[in-house]
Amino acid sequence: MSSETRKAFPFPDFEPRWQARWETEKTYRAPNPGDPEFDASKPKFYALDMFPYPSGDGLHVGHPEGYTATDIISRARRKQGFNVLHPMGWDAFGLPAEQYAIKTGQHPRVTTERNVARFTGQLKRLGFAYDWDREVNTTDPGYFKWTQWIFLQIYNSWCHPVTGRAEPISSYTGPDPDSVRLAYVAEVPVNWCPGLGTVLANEEVIDGKSEVGGFPVERRPMKQWMLRITAFADRLADELEPLDWPAGIKARQRDWIGRSEGAEVVFQTGRADSNERTPVTVFTTRPDTLFGATYMVLAPEHPLVASITTPAQRAAVEAYQKETSSKSDLDRGVAKTKSGVDTGAIAINPVNGEAIPVWIADYVMMGYGTGAIMAVPAHDERDSEFAAQFGLAVREVVVPTATETSSGCFAGEGVAVNSSFLNGLATAEAKSKITAWLEEKGLGQKTVNYKLRDWLFARQRYWGEPFPIVWENGKHRALDETELPVLPPSLDDFKPTGTPEPPLSKATDWVRYSETATRELNTMPQWAGSCWYYLRYCDARNPQRFVSREAERYWMSGGSQRPETDATSRGGVDLYVGGTEHAVLHLLYARFWHKVLFDLGHVSTSEPFHKLVNQGLILGEDGQKMSKSRGNVVNPDSVIEEFGADSLRLFEMFMGPLEQVKPWSTKGVEGVYRFLGRVWRLVMTENQEGEWEPSSKLSATAELASKPRKVLHETIKKVTEDISSLSFNTAIAQMMVCTNELTGLEARPVTAVATLLHLLNPFAPHLTEELYERLTASWPEAAPAGQLALQPWPQWDESALIESEVEVVVQVNGKLRDRITMAADADHAAHEAAALASPKVLEHTAGQTIRKVIVIPRKLVNIVAN
RNA sequence: GCUCGGGUGGCGGAAUCGGUAGACGCGCACGUUUGAGGGGCGUGUGGUUAACUCCGUGCGGGUUCGAGUCCCGCCCCGAGCACCA
């Protein structure tokens, strides 16, 4: 094996060997409560990766970044005495598989299985300590049976208006249960994408194009399944607060929910030449500016436009409506200048009886609020711009308080003026006074509005979960639990029909459920399976329930004690690592489902993910985003081939902070590879035959001198703490320091080397197990037999960290002038005396008066002189 | 425009209850080992200077004995949102 391909250490030999051993021995199997091996005295730790969509491209180097992070902390926690749940699975339904199937004619199940096999092989080659017995696959009937079951829970529930919680539909006493279900059918304007042959959620439409494929998307009304996520809007926003999530992700979720408090105000509208009046309700967050409303604007699609428009304006109004309807939301959004048309109608301001003109304009959206606004150009920038453009009146009704400066349109808070009974009130008081006044007169009320819309839950696809729903006499009805799972029909032709009719309609036998009933033809969106997979991992093979109560309670709500996160812990997954691309969609949907399940008593926590961390994108070596077209994609397989899995793992953690965006560097991989080579040679040496044997410098009897002992214990401390704070890059740096220190010793104590291997084990599991096994073979007393992964984590000795002498910095006027050595227990006076005696200090203070001496014992002395 | 990140050597990054700026790694240079290459090992490496010095954490102020770190005002880069009334 001394060929030119010879490696610095024989990883091509030992990496597969250890991987095979872990697999056959099930080293990382996590027993559940009730299992014989389960130890209830241990605390639990649940580390979750966002499971991948098994694409045809295989793993890229971005995947192992987050996976390695969770793997390291999982391995460390296991050694620290936790029961660790660290699973992996496949989010395998979805458009790409189906698109590929349509293109190649292969059934998506076939390509999915092939892709899963490829991903699995790649993940195993990276040495992740997953409990593969808990692997889940969203396309597995044993899995989606429960996705359908959860849908039934949602379907059979409603949100009680008083408690704000999901309850069984049986507690609803009103006339029409179908009108309040959390899953309901509605005729709504949807994002129909002809290119994909399906409707899409708002979230899946980016700038008027489909997120997948970039096809144009048009609005059209269709009958669709919706989930009533808006009923949970407040809880989804409020309960973010205690979660240990990045502030940016919380902000994005809050923005997406878009809660805004204000009031609805009713204006009577009609023609100036007639007494006929129609009420129009507007929404405003600034009811205190009601006296400043100088015109009203309706969205062009507003249903009352046609009836109130005067004959003289009709042609212009209709032309404008036509123009806006042909514009995409994107065009509407980027328009540089405001546009609009006067309807000729008037609205009566309920607060002062004033008649103001009613316009239509595309800066008012039908989809938000009531689709109508009162325009206050003095205090709203959009209204101000519009008024300026069309010469509409402006009336100031709020003046800034003295400290604020007003320039042009003042949209801030201040004091009300020109507002009758509101005059002199601060904005907040004016708001509540006018709102109370409106409510008293029946002219309006306090209202909360959300940007969040109900979740469009149906897709016209083949490769997704069928709904457990049939239609009979024009009404939908849930199938019984015993009929689950509802399997998709086997179809040879799963192409979109080209019309909104889903491809499942082609399976005529399947569609016919009974003499009188037919099956729902839509399938669920890809998000469905990922809404609850973290629960299935707790009890992945349970045929009776989606997760057993015991397993759920143990893994999701704390088990016994918890690690250092106690104070803020509310239960749930202890650490969830994934990319920011799921900041709103997946994380919001999963939280919604979890809350429904919580309200119905199926799970024990109200939030699923206690701590969330986003790993940063890995860029190509050129600093650009990796992409095939740029040719800068790094393939993990070839990195493993050349440097080994441990090097890849270590490098991805050494590149920089986990959350940060950072560029790939082949030289950097070589660097950590060299480091692992040094660790290897710390233990092993090459004999004359070119074979590796334990180094003669190793010694079971040698004592560690105080300096290397200090370094070793500093390393234990830093690595332990850095793993908890996910600061893997600095942990690795410290292990490099320690390795260099131990390498420099003439006699290397086996216990010290073993300690280093323990610390490095979560990062480089193959190399460390291999070396440790060799240590065990020669020095069983110093290195007790057994896998490192299953042995306890080292403890540091505080006393080893204390030095008898310390170096103290001496500054004159804040500038570094000298360094002196002091006894560790030297007092203030001793520091001062020693510093003042320094020749360098004397030199720099010559001819000056010493004003002050600042002493930080063991650190620094600063002499102030002039 | 708004929100969230972030600006530190040639490069990735350390160090923020204010206290030695640049840990660790890459690169580079020199030395050593080797028949040579590769690899290994060792030393050095912010700028400036012969040296002493002086200057250095995006820019400008401020607080302090002392500021990468705190405060005020800007600039630049990245990500997200974007007429949400």
Short mmCIF file of C-alpha atoms in Angstrom, two decimals, chain A residues 414-641:
data_model
loop_
_atom_site.label_atom_id
_atom_site.label_comp_id
_atom_site.label_asym_id
_atom_site.label_seq_id
_atom_site.Cartn_x
_atom_site.Cartn_y
_atom_site.Cartn_z
CA GLY A 414 -48.29 63.32 17.44
CA VAL A 415 -51.17 65.42 18.68
CA ALA A 416 -54.57 65.70 17.00
CA VAL A 417 -55.67 69.04 15.49
CA ASN A 418 -58.58 70.11 13.26
CA SER A 419 -60.37 67.09 14.66
CA SER A 420 -63.22 68.39 16.77
CA PHE A 421 -63.47 66.37 19.95
CA LEU A 422 -60.06 64.75 19.38
CA ASN A 423 -58.14 68.00 19.39
CA GLY A 424 -55.18 68.02 21.75
CA LEU A 425 -55.12 64.28 22.24
CA ALA A 426 -51.99 62.24 21.67
CA THR A 427 -52.31 59.72 18.84
CA ALA A 428 -52.84 56.70 21.08
CA GLU A 429 -55.58 58.41 23.08
CA ALA A 430 -57.19 59.81 19.97
CA LYS A 431 -57.30 56.33 18.50
CA SER A 432 -59.10 54.82 21.45
CA LYS A 433 -61.47 57.76 21.80
CA ILE A 434 -62.56 57.76 18.18
CA THR A 435 -62.85 53.98 18.14
CA ALA A 436 -65.09 54.06 21.20
CA TRP A 437 -67.13 56.83 19.58
CA LEU A 438 -67.55 54.82 16.37
CA GLU A 439 -68.56 51.71 18.27
CA GLU A 440 -71.08 53.65 20.31
CA LYS A 441 -72.70 55.05 17.18
CA GLY A 442 -72.52 51.74 15.35
CA LEU A 443 -70.32 53.31 12.69
CA GLY A 444 -67.28 51.14 13.14
CA GLN A 445 -65.30 48.96 15.46
CA LYS A 446 -61.85 48.01 16.61
CA THR A 447 -60.41 45.41 14.22
CA VAL A 448 -57.29 43.36 13.80
CA ASN A 449 -56.12 42.51 10.32
CA TYR A 450 -53.56 40.01 9.13
CA LYS A 451 -51.52 39.67 6.02
CA LEU A 452 -51.59 35.93 6.59
CA ARG A 453 -54.15 34.19 4.41
CA ASP A 454 -55.68 30.79 4.93
CA TRP A 455 -53.49 28.01 3.61
CA LEU A 456 -54.39 26.76 0.17
CA PHE A 457 -53.96 23.07 0.78
CA ALA A 458 -54.83 21.31 -2.48
CA ARG A 459 -52.63 20.54 -5.46
CA GLN A 460 -53.59 19.11 -8.83
CA ARG A 461 -50.79 16.57 -8.74
CA TYR A 462 -50.28 12.85 -8.77
CA TRP A 463 -47.26 12.53 -6.47
CA GLY A 464 -48.73 13.58 -3.16
CA GLU A 465 -50.99 12.35 -0.38
CA PRO A 466 -54.58 11.75 -1.54
CA PHE A 467 -57.23 13.35 0.65
CA PRO A 468 -59.21 10.97 2.87
CA ILE A 469 -62.36 12.62 1.56
CA VAL A 470 -65.20 11.59 -0.71
CA TRP A 471 -67.92 13.66 -2.33
CA GLU A 472 -71.54 12.69 -2.22
CA ASN A 473 -74.51 14.79 -3.36
CA GLY A 474 -72.23 17.74 -3.82
CA LYS A 475 -70.98 17.58 -0.24
CA HIS A 476 -67.65 16.43 1.15
CA ARG A 477 -67.40 13.78 3.80
CA ALA A 478 -64.44 12.36 5.70
CA LEU A 479 -63.51 8.72 5.37
CA ASP A 480 -63.29 6.71 8.53
CA GLU A 481 -59.89 6.26 10.15
CA THR A 482 -60.11 2.56 9.44
CA GLU A 483 -59.97 3.29 5.72
CA LEU A 484 -56.54 4.83 5.96
CA PRO A 485 -54.18 4.98 4.27
CA VAL A 486 -55.86 6.12 1.08
CA LEU A 487 -53.37 4.96 -1.53
CA PRO A 488 -53.00 6.81 -4.79
CA PRO A 489 -54.17 4.80 -7.77
CA SER A 490 -51.52 3.18 -9.89
CA LEU A 491 -51.45 5.34 -12.98
CA ASP A 492 -49.39 4.91 -16.08
CA ASP A 493 -50.16 8.41 -17.19
CA PHE A 494 -49.74 10.89 -14.39
CA LYS A 495 -49.27 13.91 -16.58
CA PRO A 496 -51.27 17.01 -15.73
CA THR A 497 -54.47 17.11 -17.70
CA GLY A 498 -53.67 20.59 -18.92
CA THR A 499 -56.84 21.78 -17.24
CA PRO A 500 -57.54 22.35 -13.56
CA GLU A 501 -58.83 18.78 -13.46
CA PRO A 502 -56.25 16.81 -11.40
CA PRO A 503 -54.44 13.81 -12.90
CA LEU A 504 -56.14 11.48 -10.41
CA SER A 505 -59.31 11.99 -12.45
CA LYS A 506 -57.83 9.63 -15.01
CA ALA A 507 -58.10 6.72 -12.57
CA THR A 508 -61.80 6.24 -13.15
CA ASP A 509 -62.12 3.04 -11.08
CA TRP A 510 -60.33 4.59 -8.15
CA VAL A 511 -62.37 7.76 -8.36
CA ARG A 512 -65.62 5.83 -8.01
CA TYR A 513 -65.82 5.24 -4.28
CA SER A 514 -69.35 3.87 -4.23
CA GLU A 515 -72.58 4.03 -6.16
CA THR A 516 -73.13 7.54 -4.97
CA ALA A 517 -69.74 8.85 -3.90
CA THR A 518 -66.55 9.83 -5.67
CA ARG A 519 -63.13 10.49 -4.26
CA GLU A 520 -61.53 13.85 -3.80
CA LEU A 521 -59.15 14.26 -6.73
CA ASN A 522 -56.68 16.75 -5.33
CA THR A 523 -53.58 15.79 -3.42
CA MET A 524 -51.92 17.52 -0.50
CA PRO A 525 -49.02 19.94 -0.98
CA GLN A 526 -45.48 18.85 -0.25
CA TRP A 527 -45.52 20.75 3.05
CA ALA A 528 -47.98 18.26 4.55
CA GLY A 529 -45.47 15.49 5.15
CA SER A 530 -42.90 17.81 6.68
CA CYS A 531 -45.43 19.29 9.10
CA TRP A 532 -45.10 16.43 11.54
CA TYR A 533 -42.11 14.22 10.63
CA TYR A 534 -40.28 15.22 13.80
CA LEU A 535 -43.13 13.56 15.74
CA ARG A 536 -42.98 10.35 13.74
CA TYR A 537 -39.26 10.02 14.47
CA CYS A 538 -40.16 9.60 18.14
CA ASP A 539 -41.93 6.36 17.33
CA ALA A 540 -41.34 5.72 13.65
CA ARG A 541 -42.71 2.19 13.34
CA ASN A 542 -45.85 2.51 15.45
CA PRO A 543 -48.77 0.96 13.51
CA GLN A 544 -51.38 2.01 16.09
CA ARG A 545 -50.77 5.72 16.47
CA PHE A 546 -48.91 8.51 14.71
CA VAL A 547 -46.70 8.51 17.80
CA SER A 548 -47.23 6.80 21.14
CA ARG A 549 -48.09 9.08 24.03
CA GLU A 550 -45.09 7.87 26.06
CA ALA A 551 -42.59 8.38 23.25
CA GLU A 552 -44.00 11.79 22.40
CA ARG A 553 -43.97 12.92 26.00
CA TYR A 554 -40.42 11.70 26.55
CA TRP A 555 -38.74 13.08 23.45
CA MET A 556 -40.82 16.22 23.01
CA SER A 557 -41.48 17.44 26.50
CA GLY A 558 -38.29 17.01 28.35
CA GLY A 559 -37.99 13.48 29.69
CA SER A 560 -36.32 14.08 33.01
CA GLN A 561 -33.99 17.05 33.33
CA ARG A 562 -32.72 19.07 30.47
CA PRO A 563 -29.29 20.40 29.62
CA GLU A 564 -28.05 23.92 30.19
CA THR A 565 -31.03 25.43 28.36
CA ASP A 566 -33.36 24.87 31.33
CA ALA A 567 -34.42 28.42 32.02
CA THR A 568 -36.07 29.13 28.69
CA SER A 569 -37.06 25.62 27.82
CA ARG A 570 -40.68 25.07 26.88
CA GLY A 571 -40.18 21.60 25.49
CA GLY A 572 -40.01 20.41 21.91
CA VAL A 573 -37.05 19.52 19.76
CA ASP A 574 -33.91 20.67 21.59
CA LEU A 575 -32.04 21.73 18.50
CA TYR A 576 -33.37 22.12 14.97
CA VAL A 577 -30.84 22.98 12.28
CA GLY A 578 -31.66 23.89 8.70
CA GLY A 579 -31.56 26.57 6.05
CA THR A 580 -33.27 29.95 6.08
CA GLU A 581 -35.29 29.01 3.01
CA HIS A 582 -37.81 27.49 5.38
CA ALA A 583 -38.09 30.58 7.58
CA VAL A 584 -41.76 31.13 6.91
CA LEU A 585 -43.36 28.26 5.07
CA HIS A 586 -42.35 24.98 6.63
CA LEU A 587 -41.79 26.41 10.08
CA LEU A 588 -45.11 28.23 10.15
CA TYR A 589 -47.11 25.29 8.81
CA ALA A 590 -45.49 22.84 11.19
CA ARG A 591 -46.17 25.16 14.13
CA PHE A 592 -49.80 25.43 13.03
CA TRP A 593 -50.34 21.67 12.82
CA HIS A 594 -48.56 21.22 16.11
CA LYS A 595 -50.89 23.66 17.83
CA VAL A 596 -53.94 21.89 16.48
CA LEU A 597 -52.58 18.57 17.72
CA PHE A 598 -51.75 20.19 21.04
CA ASP A 599 -55.23 21.65 21.47
CA LEU A 600 -56.78 18.28 20.66
CA GLY A 601 -54.58 16.63 23.27
CA HIS A 602 -52.45 14.57 20.91
CA VAL A 603 -49.11 16.18 21.78
CA SER A 604 -47.80 17.63 25.01
CA THR A 605 -46.19 20.90 23.93
CA SER A 606 -47.64 23.90 22.15
CA GLU A 607 -44.48 24.53 20.15
CA PRO A 608 -42.51 21.90 18.24
CA PHE A 609 -39.03 23.43 18.01
CA HIS A 610 -37.44 24.96 21.07
CA LYS A 611 -34.17 26.04 19.53
CA LEU A 612 -33.62 26.78 15.87
CA VAL A 613 -30.34 27.48 14.13
CA ASN A 614 -29.84 28.31 10.46
CA GLN A 615 -26.64 27.10 8.92
CA GLY A 616 -25.05 29.57 6.49
CA LEU A 617 -24.83 28.89 2.82
CA ILE A 618 -21.56 27.43 1.53
CA LEU A 619 -20.43 29.34 -1.52
CA GLY A 620 -18.19 28.07 -4.28
CA GLU A 621 -14.44 28.58 -4.14
CA ASP A 622 -14.98 31.72 -6.22
CA GLY A 623 -17.21 33.27 -3.57
CA GLN A 624 -20.28 32.85 -5.78
CA LYS A 625 -23.32 30.76 -5.02
CA MET A 626 -22.67 27.17 -6.10
CA SER A 627 -24.43 26.27 -9.32
CA LYS A 628 -23.95 23.89 -12.19
CA SER A 629 -23.92 26.74 -14.67
CA ARG A 630 -21.03 28.44 -12.86
CA GLY A 631 -19.18 25.14 -12.64
CA ASN A 632 -18.20 25.80 -9.04
CA VAL A 633 -20.11 22.96 -7.40
CA VAL A 634 -18.11 20.87 -4.95
CA ASN A 635 -19.11 17.23 -4.81
CA PRO A 636 -18.84 15.68 -1.35
CA ASP A 637 -18.13 12.23 -2.80
CA SER A 638 -14.90 13.37 -4.40
CA VAL A 639 -13.83 15.21 -1.23
CA ILE A 640 -14.38 12.01 0.76
CA GLU A 641 -12.51 10.04 -1.86
#
